GROMACS .gro file of C-alpha atoms in nm:
model
  262
    1MET     CA    1  10.099  16.567  32.098
    2GLU     CA    2   9.750  16.596  31.855
    3LYS     CA    3   9.872  16.579  31.502
    4PRO     CA    4   9.771  16.836  31.295
    5ILE     CA    5   9.496  16.698  31.108
    6LEU     CA    6   9.675  16.933  30.785
    7GLN     CA    7  10.030  16.969  30.720
    8TYR     CA    8  10.165  17.148  30.441
    9ASN     CA    9  10.528  17.167  30.422
   10ASN     CA   10  10.731  17.350  30.206
   11GLY     CA   11  10.506  17.408  29.929
   12VAL     CA   12  10.662  17.525  29.565
   13VAL     CA   13  10.387  17.602  29.342
   14ALA     CA   14  10.513  17.660  28.973
   15ALA     CA   15  10.390  17.773  28.625
   16LYS     CA   16  10.593  17.613  28.333
   17LEU     CA   17  10.615  17.909  28.034
   18ASP     CA   18  10.817  17.807  27.737
   19ARG     CA   19  11.116  17.649  27.849
   20THR     CA   20  11.112  17.769  28.222
   21GLU     CA   21  10.942  17.802  28.530
   22LYS     CA   22  10.799  18.093  28.714
   23GLU     CA   23  10.777  18.014  29.069
   24LEU     CA   24  10.348  18.074  29.201
   25VAL     CA   25  10.395  18.019  29.559
   26CYS     CA   26  10.703  17.995  29.710
   27GLY     CA   27  10.833  17.721  29.993
   28VAL     CA   28  10.494  17.801  30.192
   29SER     CA   29  10.460  17.573  30.521
   30PHE     CA   30  10.161  17.606  30.754
   31HIS     CA   31   9.953  17.311  30.976
   32ILE     CA   32   9.598  17.343  31.106
   33PHE     CA   33   9.541  17.108  31.434
   34PRO     CA   34   9.123  16.981  31.440
   35GLY     CA   35   8.935  17.168  31.510
   36GLU     CA   36   9.143  17.498  31.388
   37SER     CA   37   9.048  17.768  31.173
   38LEU     CA   38   9.311  17.922  31.013
   39ALA     CA   39   9.297  18.212  30.761
   40LEU     CA   40   9.502  18.243  30.449
   41ILE     CA   41   9.464  18.603  30.364
   42GLY     CA   42   9.657  18.816  30.082
   43GLU     CA   43   9.562  19.040  29.790
   44THR     CA   44   9.453  18.880  29.469
   45GLY     CA   45   9.751  18.692  29.290
   46SER     CA   46   9.968  18.628  29.591
   47GLY     CA   47   9.919  18.247  29.609
   48LYS     CA   48   9.615  18.185  29.754
   49THR     CA   49   9.450  18.000  29.565
   50LEU     CA   50   9.685  17.766  29.438
   51ILE     CA   51   9.731  17.671  29.793
   52ALA     CA   52   9.369  17.550  29.764
   53GLN     CA   53   9.413  17.376  29.476
   54SER     CA   54   9.717  17.185  29.539
   55ILE     CA   55   9.559  17.050  29.792
   56MET     CA   56   9.281  16.918  29.559
   57GLY     CA   57   9.441  16.853  29.312
   58VAL     CA   58   9.361  17.041  29.050
   59LEU     CA   59   9.611  17.282  29.001
   60PRO     CA   60   9.554  17.433  28.618
   61GLY     CA   61   9.716  17.255  28.348
   62ASN     CA   62  10.003  17.448  28.348
   63VAL     CA   63  10.063  17.536  28.681
   64SER     CA   64  10.206  17.177  28.939
   65MET     CA   65  10.317  17.117  29.304
   66VAL     CA   66  10.738  17.089  29.227
   67SER     CA   67  10.803  16.972  29.574
   68GLY     CA   68  10.715  17.028  29.911
   69GLU     CA   69  10.490  16.796  30.110
   70ILE     CA   70  10.107  16.738  30.211
   71SER     CA   71   9.974  16.545  30.479
   72PHE     CA   72   9.619  16.511  30.606
   73CYS     CA   73   9.599  16.333  30.937
   74GLY     CA   74   9.929  16.260  30.969
   75ASN     CA   75   9.974  16.072  30.655
   76THR     CA   76  10.115  16.174  30.274
   77LEU     CA   77   9.795  16.321  30.117
   78PRO     CA   78   9.737  16.113  29.770
   79LYS     CA   79   9.686  16.169  29.447
   80GLY     CA   80   9.473  16.080  29.141
   81LYS     CA   81   9.190  15.853  29.205
   82LYS     CA   82   9.265  15.811  29.583
   83LEU     CA   83   9.266  16.170  29.657
   84ARG     CA   84   8.912  16.237  29.480
   85SER     CA   85   8.776  15.988  29.684
   86MET     CA   86   8.853  16.168  29.952
   87LEU     CA   87   8.689  16.505  29.833
   88GLY     CA   88   8.347  16.531  29.942
   89ARG     CA   89   8.393  16.271  30.188
   90GLU     CA   90   8.689  16.356  30.434
   91ILE     CA   91   8.728  16.714  30.265
   92VAL     CA   92   8.512  16.949  30.116
   93TYR     CA   93   8.563  17.252  29.915
   94ILE     CA   94   8.331  17.639  29.873
   95PRO     CA   95   8.501  17.732  29.494
   96GLN     CA   96   8.556  18.152  29.434
   97ASN     CA   97   8.199  18.071  29.159
   98GLY     CA   98   7.974  17.824  29.190
   99HIS     CA   99   7.851  17.772  28.866
  100GLU     CA  100   8.219  17.685  28.772
  101PHE     CA  101   8.155  17.386  29.075
  102LEU     CA  102   7.800  17.266  28.950
  103ASP     CA  103   7.709  17.054  28.726
  104PRO     CA  104   7.523  17.229  28.465
  105SER     CA  105   7.312  16.924  28.298
  106ARG     CA  106   7.212  16.836  28.627
  107SER     CA  107   6.917  16.940  28.923
  108ILE     CA  108   7.006  17.055  29.253
  109ARG     CA  109   6.762  16.868  29.370
  110ARG     CA  110   7.023  16.556  29.192
  111GLN     CA  111   7.349  16.685  29.329
  112LEU     CA  112   7.230  16.739  29.633
  113PHE     CA  113   7.068  16.392  29.697
  114ASP     CA  114   7.391  16.239  29.542
  115SER     CA  115   7.608  16.433  29.824
  116ILE     CA  116   7.371  16.285  30.068
  117GLY     CA  117   7.345  16.001  30.002
  118LYS     CA  118   7.705  15.955  30.080
  119LEU     CA  119   7.602  16.069  30.463
  120GLY     CA  120   7.356  15.723  30.435
  121VAL     CA  121   7.073  15.957  30.521
  122ALA     CA  122   6.683  15.636  30.385
  123PRO     CA  123   6.600  15.786  30.040
  124SER     CA  124   6.319  15.882  30.215
  125GLN     CA  125   6.483  16.157  30.383
  126ARG     CA  126   6.720  16.308  30.177
  127TYR     CA  127   6.433  16.552  29.989
  128ALA     CA  128   6.326  16.736  30.363
  129PHE     CA  129   6.740  16.685  30.450
  130ALA     CA  130   6.830  16.839  30.114
  131CYS     CA  131   6.556  17.174  30.273
  132GLU     CA  132   6.728  17.180  30.587
  133LYS     CA  133   7.020  17.265  30.404
  134LEU     CA  134   6.925  17.482  30.138
  135ALA     CA  135   6.665  17.655  30.445
  136GLN     CA  136   7.041  17.716  30.677
  137VAL     CA  137   7.200  17.896  30.330
  138GLY     CA  138   6.915  18.184  30.346
  139PHE     CA  139   6.661  18.054  30.073
  140ALA     CA  140   6.255  18.137  30.183
  141GLN     CA  141   6.149  17.828  29.931
  142PRO     CA  142   6.438  17.564  29.897
  143GLU     CA  143   6.202  17.302  29.737
  144ALA     CA  144   6.176  17.563  29.444
  145ILE     CA  145   6.527  17.580  29.418
  146LEU     CA  146   6.524  17.164  29.390
  147LYS     CA  147   6.411  17.189  29.059
  148GLN     CA  148   6.573  17.439  28.913
  149TYR     CA  149   6.913  17.392  28.707
  150PRO     CA  150   7.278  17.599  28.797
  151PHE     CA  151   7.265  17.791  28.454
  152GLN     CA  152   6.897  17.922  28.596
  153LEU     CA  153   7.065  18.097  28.882
  154SER     CA  154   7.236  18.367  28.967
  155GLY     CA  155   7.577  18.416  29.093
  156GLY     CA  156   7.524  18.456  29.493
  157MET     CA  157   7.234  18.168  29.483
  158ALA     CA  158   7.480  17.974  29.269
  159GLN     CA  159   7.762  18.033  29.564
  160ARG     CA  160   7.482  17.926  29.858
  161VAL     CA  161   7.407  17.655  29.684
  162THR     CA  162   7.771  17.522  29.678
  163ILE     CA  163   7.739  17.591  30.095
  164ALA     CA  164   7.504  17.391  30.063
  165LEU     CA  165   7.668  17.110  29.898
  166ALA     CA  166   7.928  17.148  30.192
  167LEU     CA  167   7.687  17.120  30.424
  168CYS     CA  168   7.582  16.766  30.380
  169SER     CA  169   7.901  16.606  30.422
  170GLU     CA  170   8.087  16.520  30.775
  171ALA     CA  171   8.438  16.618  30.644
  172LYS     CA  172   8.720  16.654  30.912
  173LEU     CA  173   8.866  16.959  30.624
  174LEU     CA  174   8.762  17.236  30.483
  175ILE     CA  175   8.883  17.405  30.274
  176ALA     CA  176   8.660  17.783  30.180
  177ASP     CA  177   8.876  17.991  29.887
  178GLU     CA  178   8.673  18.339  29.922
  179PRO     CA  179   8.303  18.187  29.965
  180THR     CA  180   8.117  18.473  30.069
  181THR     CA  181   8.221  18.731  29.773
  182ALA     CA  182   7.932  18.694  29.567
  183LEU     CA  183   7.662  18.695  29.878
  184ASP     CA  184   7.490  19.011  30.026
  185VAL     CA  185   7.603  19.125  30.383
  186THR     CA  186   7.281  18.925  30.537
  187ILE     CA  187   7.329  18.654  30.386
  188GLN     CA  188   7.693  18.654  30.489
  189ALA     CA  189   7.631  18.683  30.770
  190GLN     CA  190   7.433  18.427  30.786
  191ILE     CA  191   7.713  18.199  30.640
  192LEU     CA  192   7.960  18.294  30.874
  193GLU     CA  193   7.757  18.173  31.145
  194LEU     CA  194   7.680  17.829  31.048
  195LEU     CA  195   8.066  17.802  30.955
  196ARG     CA  196   8.138  17.856  31.344
  197ARG     CA  197   7.835  17.621  31.472
  198LEU     CA  198   8.034  17.389  31.185
  199ASN     CA  199   8.373  17.452  31.294
  200ARG     CA  200   8.211  17.471  31.712
  201GLU     CA  201   7.987  17.195  31.748
  202ARG     CA  202   8.134  16.926  31.457
  203GLY     CA  203   8.488  17.010  31.520
  204MET     CA  204   8.533  17.081  31.161
  205SER     CA  205   8.873  17.265  31.049
  206ILE     CA  206   8.893  17.526  30.834
  207LEU     CA  207   9.130  17.660  30.574
  208PHE     CA  208   8.955  18.012  30.540
  209ILE     CA  209   9.105  18.195  30.178
  210SER     CA  210   9.005  18.541  30.171
  211HIS     CA  211   9.133  18.916  30.123
  212ASN     CA  212   8.829  19.037  30.351
  213LEU     CA  213   9.025  19.113  30.688
  214ALA     CA  214   8.658  19.173  30.878
  215VAL     CA  215   8.541  18.878  30.744
  216VAL     CA  216   8.825  18.666  30.890
  217ARG     CA  217   8.907  18.820  31.273
  218LYS     CA  218   8.522  18.742  31.246
  219LEU     CA  219   8.557  18.332  31.186
  220CYS     CA  220   8.915  18.291  31.218
  221THR     CA  221   9.150  18.182  31.513
  222ARG     CA  222   9.485  18.241  31.326
  223VAL     CA  223   9.627  18.369  30.991
  224ALA     CA  224   9.869  18.367  30.751
  225VAL     CA  225   9.938  18.684  30.576
  226MET     CA  226  10.032  18.628  30.184
  227GLU     CA  227  10.232  18.815  29.991
  228LYS     CA  228  10.399  18.669  29.626
  229GLY     CA  229  10.366  18.372  29.688
  230HIS     CA  230  10.525  18.392  30.067
  231ILE     CA  231  10.357  18.344  30.377
  232VAL     CA  232  10.519  18.628  30.563
  233GLU     CA  233  10.360  18.691  30.918
  234SER     CA  234  10.164  18.446  31.095
  235GLY     CA  235  10.010  18.392  31.421
  236PRO     CA  236   9.659  18.462  31.638
  237VAL     CA  237   9.422  18.630  31.530
  238GLU     CA  238   9.426  18.962  31.733
  239ASP     CA  239   9.761  18.902  31.754
  240ILE     CA  240   9.814  18.996  31.365
  241PHE     CA  241   9.499  19.282  31.398
  242PHE     CA  242   9.661  19.461  31.677
  243HIS     CA  243  10.047  19.400  31.620
  244PRO     CA  244  10.142  19.331  31.308
  245GLN     CA  245  10.510  19.322  31.209
  246ALA     CA  246  10.478  19.270  30.829
  247PRO     CA  247  10.569  19.550  30.663
  248TYR     CA  248  10.311  19.427  30.436
  249THR     CA  249  10.085  19.335  30.736
  250GLN     CA  250  10.115  19.642  30.872
  251ARG     CA  251   9.957  19.840  30.510
  252LEU     CA  252   9.676  19.595  30.510
  253ILE     CA  253   9.552  19.644  30.878
  254ALA     CA  254   9.618  20.043  30.797
  255ALA     CA  255   9.374  19.990  30.505
  256ILE     CA  256   9.110  19.894  30.691
  257PRO     CA  257   8.919  20.234  30.893
  258THR     CA  258   8.763  20.058  31.157
  259ARG     CA  259   8.937  19.799  31.244
  260ARG     CA  260   8.906  19.897  31.587
  261LYS     CA  261   8.539  19.884  31.564
  262LEU     CA  262   8.541  19.531  31.397
   0.00000   0.00000   0.00000
């Protein structure tokens, strides 16, 4: 039987507040199989981003995963240097805010070339490869973008660069945290099609975090609905959209006035 590429078992994430702890993610469990795309949906503050951060090992200073286990390709996900060595190679991440992810002191060219170098692309081919990835995320003049620094880019442009960086990878798992929120509708559709292609052609598994149910339905095969740190319902995307069981899910779906036209 095929093993999940990612298994998140009974994870509890808590914040230290003076002498007490407040649970923010409360015993959450889910899995993703190779080539599968799973969405975590829910309102802001439901715990979605904390789950992504706990997988990546980048939780805020006063927040920690106090219990539970995360496994990747059948093995317990390591911590520290071993985990960092996997990031960008086996696991890639697209954050909500591209400016927070990019190194402000280094040009876009240098940052892309570093990622491309990990693929074994010959130095003579890296410039063309970088331009191709930037074009894929909607830049009409990728050569000009390579010369820029992150502070010279708008929020939407920086977000597209972070997505291009994720494309410079042969990772098995992509974690995308609200990756299209800062993009206009046309670019958003282009990025979603690109992610679908990665999922379909490369077999890259996707954990897609969003509050946008219309976007989720276009990309994902399964959905887990979060409310106040708990998963209240999960299942195939069509079942969740048209036959929601949990009251919270029903309210989310009811808020989409044209959901049957999506």
